[in-house]
């Protein structure tokens, strides 16, 4: 048996006489059980280009739908290269088409934002 300080911050500190090995084992088991109950939201990213065709957008939208149904948050990125930066409206159009196709199960968390050569937005489940 050991003298174990249970709560050192209390006034006065709390101590118990117990089997320290058994106490450590129970603490580890309790922490493991709490980790099982946690749900971590994953972030998935799908990239598009401004010239992405309709069928390719539909295919990627199906993949996004699967991610959202699994409980993930999806970051949609439109990459611009070279002269494509002059026509940002094409990128916004791609994001609008994707959000319309997924409007039944997802919503945009924020408005599309431009970060250098990337136009990004996030989709989350309704």
PDB file of C-alpha atoms in Angstrom:
ATOM      1  CA  UNK A   1       0.000   0.000   0.000  1.00  0.00           C
ATOM      2  CA  UNK A   2       1.152   3.522  -0.783  1.00  0.00           C
ATOM      3  CA  UNK A   3       0.294   7.028   0.377  1.00  0.00           C
ATOM      4  CA  UNK A   4      -0.917   8.778  -2.804  1.00  0.00           C
ATOM      5  CA  UNK A   5      -1.661  12.497  -3.159  1.00  0.00           C
ATOM      6  CA  UNK A   6      -4.981  12.571  -5.054  1.00  0.00           C
ATOM      7  CA  UNK A   7      -5.707  16.306  -5.264  1.00  0.00           C
ATOM      8  CA  UNK A   8      -2.667  18.522  -4.601  1.00  0.00           C
ATOM      9  CA  UNK A   9      -4.528  21.771  -5.438  1.00  0.00           C
ATOM     10  CA  UNK A  10      -7.194  21.316  -2.764  1.00  0.00           C
ATOM     11  CA  UNK A  11      -6.924  23.060   0.588  1.00  0.00           C
ATOM     12  CA  UNK A  12      -5.797  20.910   2.461  1.00  0.00           C
ATOM     13  CA  UNK A  13      -4.317  18.484  -0.107  1.00  0.00           C
ATOM     14  CA  UNK A  14      -6.164  15.147  -0.345  1.00  0.00           C
ATOM     15  CA  UNK A  15      -4.205  11.901   0.180  1.00  0.00           C
ATOM     16  CA  UNK A  16      -5.256   8.265   0.258  1.00  0.00           C
ATOM     17  CA  UNK A  17      -3.667   5.006   1.226  1.00  0.00           C
ATOM     18  CA  UNK A  18      -4.074   2.632  -1.734  1.00  0.00           C
ATOM     19  CA  UNK A  19      -2.310   0.343  -4.184  1.00  0.00           C
ATOM     20  CA  UNK A  20      -0.585   2.798  -6.555  1.00  0.00           C
ATOM     21  CA  UNK A  21      -0.238   0.294  -9.445  1.00  0.00           C
ATOM     22  CA  UNK A  22      -3.965  -0.459  -9.354  1.00  0.00           C
ATOM     23  CA  UNK A  23      -4.737   3.300  -9.181  1.00  0.00           C
ATOM     24  CA  UNK A  24      -2.583   4.042 -12.269  1.00  0.00           C
ATOM     25  CA  UNK A  25      -4.242   1.165 -14.155  1.00  0.00           C
ATOM     26  CA  UNK A  26      -7.735   2.484 -13.370  1.00  0.00           C
ATOM     27  CA  UNK A  27      -6.747   6.033 -14.406  1.00  0.00           C
ATOM     28  CA  UNK A  28      -5.394   4.726 -17.734  1.00  0.00           C
ATOM     29  CA  UNK A  29      -8.552   2.680 -18.313  1.00  0.00           C
ATOM     30  CA  UNK A  30     -10.765   5.708 -17.548  1.00  0.00           C
ATOM     31  CA  UNK A  31      -8.819   7.951 -19.965  1.00  0.00           C
ATOM     32  CA  UNK A  32      -9.040   5.301 -22.698  1.00  0.00           C
ATOM     33  CA  UNK A  33     -12.817   5.084 -22.235  1.00  0.00           C
ATOM     34  CA  UNK A  34     -13.147   8.874 -22.542  1.00  0.00           C
ATOM     35  CA  UNK A  35     -11.113   8.886 -25.769  1.00  0.00           C
ATOM     36  CA  UNK A  36     -13.533   6.360 -27.298  1.00  0.00           C
ATOM     37  CA  UNK A  37     -16.463   8.713 -26.681  1.00  0.00           C
ATOM     38  CA  UNK A  38     -14.808  11.694 -28.390  1.00  0.00           C
ATOM     39  CA  UNK A  39     -15.827  12.613 -31.920  1.00  0.00           C
ATOM     40  CA  UNK A  40     -13.196  14.468 -33.921  1.00  0.00           C
ATOM     41  CA  UNK A  41     -14.429  16.356 -36.979  1.00  0.00           C
ATOM     42  CA  UNK A  42     -12.092  15.769 -39.881  1.00  0.00           C
ATOM     43  CA  UNK A  43     -11.328  18.345 -42.531  1.00  0.00           C
ATOM     44  CA  UNK A  44     -11.350  17.111 -46.126  1.00  0.00           C
ATOM     45  CA  UNK A  45     -10.275  19.219 -49.099  1.00  0.00           C
ATOM     46  CA  UNK A  46     -11.434  19.062 -52.707  1.00  0.00           C
ATOM     47  CA  UNK A  47      -9.701  21.187 -55.339  1.00  0.00           C
ATOM     48  CA  UNK A  48     -11.202  22.577 -58.507  1.00  0.00           C
ATOM     49  CA  UNK A  49      -9.924  24.737 -61.352  1.00  0.00           C
ATOM     50  CA  UNK A  50     -11.979  27.521 -62.974  1.00  0.00           C
ATOM     51  CA  UNK A  51     -12.219  25.526 -66.197  1.00  0.00           C
ATOM     52  CA  UNK A  52     -13.471  22.348 -64.553  1.00  0.00           C
ATOM     53  CA  UNK A  53     -16.223  20.872 -66.716  1.00  0.00           C
ATOM     54  CA  UNK A  54     -19.758  20.074 -65.521  1.00  0.00           C
ATOM     55  CA  UNK A  55     -19.336  16.299 -65.400  1.00  0.00           C
ATOM     56  CA  UNK A  56     -16.119  16.573 -63.378  1.00  0.00           C
ATOM     57  CA  UNK A  57     -17.852  18.933 -60.952  1.00  0.00           C
ATOM     58  CA  UNK A  58     -20.693  16.414 -60.539  1.00  0.00           C
ATOM     59  CA  UNK A  59     -18.217  13.601 -59.853  1.00  0.00           C
ATOM     60  CA  UNK A  60     -16.401  15.619 -57.201  1.00  0.00           C
ATOM     61  CA  UNK A  61     -19.738  16.728 -55.722  1.00  0.00           C
ATOM     62  CA  UNK A  62     -20.638  13.058 -55.188  1.00  0.00           C
ATOM     63  CA  UNK A  63     -17.347  12.619 -53.308  1.00  0.00           C
ATOM     64  CA  UNK A  64     -18.086  15.719 -51.210  1.00  0.00           C
ATOM     65  CA  UNK A  65     -21.566  14.341 -50.444  1.00  0.00           C
ATOM     66  CA  UNK A  66     -19.985  11.123 -49.155  1.00  0.00           C
ATOM     67  CA  UNK A  67     -17.555  13.093 -46.932  1.00  0.00           C
ATOM     68  CA  UNK A  68     -20.365  15.188 -45.436  1.00  0.00           C
ATOM     69  CA  UNK A  69     -22.526  12.130 -44.787  1.00  0.00           C
ATOM     70  CA  UNK A  70     -19.582  10.585 -42.925  1.00  0.00           C
ATOM     71  CA  UNK A  71     -19.508  13.673 -40.678  1.00  0.00           C
ATOM     72  CA  UNK A  72     -16.509  15.499 -42.118  1.00  0.00           C
ATOM     73  CA  UNK A  73     -16.171  19.177 -42.856  1.00  0.00           C
ATOM     74  CA  UNK A  74     -15.145  19.916 -46.477  1.00  0.00           C
ATOM     75  CA  UNK A  75     -12.883  22.697 -47.684  1.00  0.00           C
ATOM     76  CA  UNK A  76     -13.510  23.542 -51.342  1.00  0.00           C
ATOM     77  CA  UNK A  77     -10.624  25.238 -53.096  1.00  0.00           C
ATOM     78  CA  UNK A  78     -10.537  26.737 -56.586  1.00  0.00           C
ATOM     79  CA  UNK A  79      -6.956  27.136 -57.853  1.00  0.00           C
ATOM     80  CA  UNK A  80      -6.102  29.887 -60.308  1.00  0.00           C
ATOM     81  CA  UNK A  81      -3.010  29.880 -62.514  1.00  0.00           C
ATOM     82  CA  UNK A  82      -1.583  32.616 -64.689  1.00  0.00           C
ATOM     83  CA  UNK A  83      -4.226  34.527 -66.625  1.00  0.00           C
ATOM     84  CA  UNK A  84      -7.058  32.758 -64.836  1.00  0.00           C
ATOM     85  CA  UNK A  85      -6.655  35.353 -62.063  1.00  0.00           C
ATOM     86  CA  UNK A  86      -8.228  37.928 -64.395  1.00  0.00           C
ATOM     87  CA  UNK A  87     -11.496  35.942 -64.462  1.00  0.00           C
ATOM     88  CA  UNK A  88     -12.293  35.158 -60.840  1.00  0.00           C
ATOM     89  CA  UNK A  89     -15.998  34.993 -61.660  1.00  0.00           C
ATOM     90  CA  UNK A  90     -15.418  31.541 -63.183  1.00  0.00           C
ATOM     91  CA  UNK A  91     -14.159  30.318 -59.815  1.00  0.00           C
ATOM     92  CA  UNK A  92     -17.165  31.786 -58.044  1.00  0.00           C
ATOM     93  CA  UNK A  93     -19.422  30.081 -60.588  1.00  0.00           C
ATOM     94  CA  UNK A  94     -17.815  26.694 -59.819  1.00  0.00           C
ATOM     95  CA  UNK A  95     -18.436  27.200 -56.098  1.00  0.00           C
ATOM     96  CA  UNK A  96     -22.058  28.204 -56.761  1.00  0.00           C
ATOM     97  CA  UNK A  97     -22.677  25.069 -58.855  1.00  0.00           C
ATOM     98  CA  UNK A  98     -21.195  22.815 -56.152  1.00  0.00           C
ATOM     99  CA  UNK A  99     -23.181  24.477 -53.357  1.00  0.00           C
ATOM    100  CA  UNK A 100     -26.416  24.202 -55.391  1.00  0.00           C
ATOM    101  CA  UNK A 101     -25.849  20.479 -55.994  1.00  0.00           C
ATOM    102  CA  UNK A 102     -25.269  19.872 -52.287  1.00  0.00           C
ATOM    103  CA  UNK A 103     -27.836  22.342 -50.908  1.00  0.00           C
ATOM    104  CA  UNK A 104     -30.046  19.503 -49.631  1.00  0.00           C
ATOM    105  CA  UNK A 105     -27.461  18.180 -47.132  1.00  0.00           C
ATOM    106  CA  UNK A 106     -24.866  20.945 -46.728  1.00  0.00           C
ATOM    107  CA  UNK A 107     -24.519  24.673 -46.304  1.00  0.00           C
ATOM    108  CA  UNK A 108     -21.643  27.089 -46.803  1.00  0.00           C
ATOM    109  CA  UNK A 109     -20.072  27.915 -43.472  1.00  0.00           C
ATOM    110  CA  UNK A 110     -18.602  31.164 -44.806  1.00  0.00           C
ATOM    111  CA  UNK A 111     -18.589  33.236 -47.952  1.00  0.00           C
ATOM    112  CA  UNK A 112     -15.859  32.374 -50.489  1.00  0.00           C
ATOM    113  CA  UNK A 113     -12.607  34.145 -49.640  1.00  0.00           C
ATOM    114  CA  UNK A 114      -9.613  34.840 -51.859  1.00  0.00           C
ATOM    115  CA  UNK A 115      -6.218  33.868 -50.418  1.00  0.00           C
ATOM    116  CA  UNK A 116      -3.594  34.559 -53.044  1.00  0.00           C
ATOM    117  CA  UNK A 117      -4.256  32.224 -55.960  1.00  0.00           C
ATOM    118  CA  UNK A 118      -6.840  30.193 -54.044  1.00  0.00           C
ATOM    119  CA  UNK A 119     -10.561  30.841 -53.640  1.00  0.00           C
ATOM    120  CA  UNK A 120     -11.825  28.846 -50.664  1.00  0.00           C
ATOM    121  CA  UNK A 121     -15.025  28.106 -48.809  1.00  0.00           C
ATOM    122  CA  UNK A 122     -16.170  25.471 -46.309  1.00  0.00           C
ATOM    123  CA  UNK A 123     -19.191  23.172 -46.478  1.00  0.00           C
ATOM    124  CA  UNK A 124     -20.719  21.684 -43.344  1.00  0.00           C
ATOM    125  CA  UNK A 125     -23.733  19.444 -42.787  1.00  0.00           C
ATOM    126  CA  UNK A 126     -27.090  21.127 -42.180  1.00  0.00           C
TER     127      UNK A 126
END
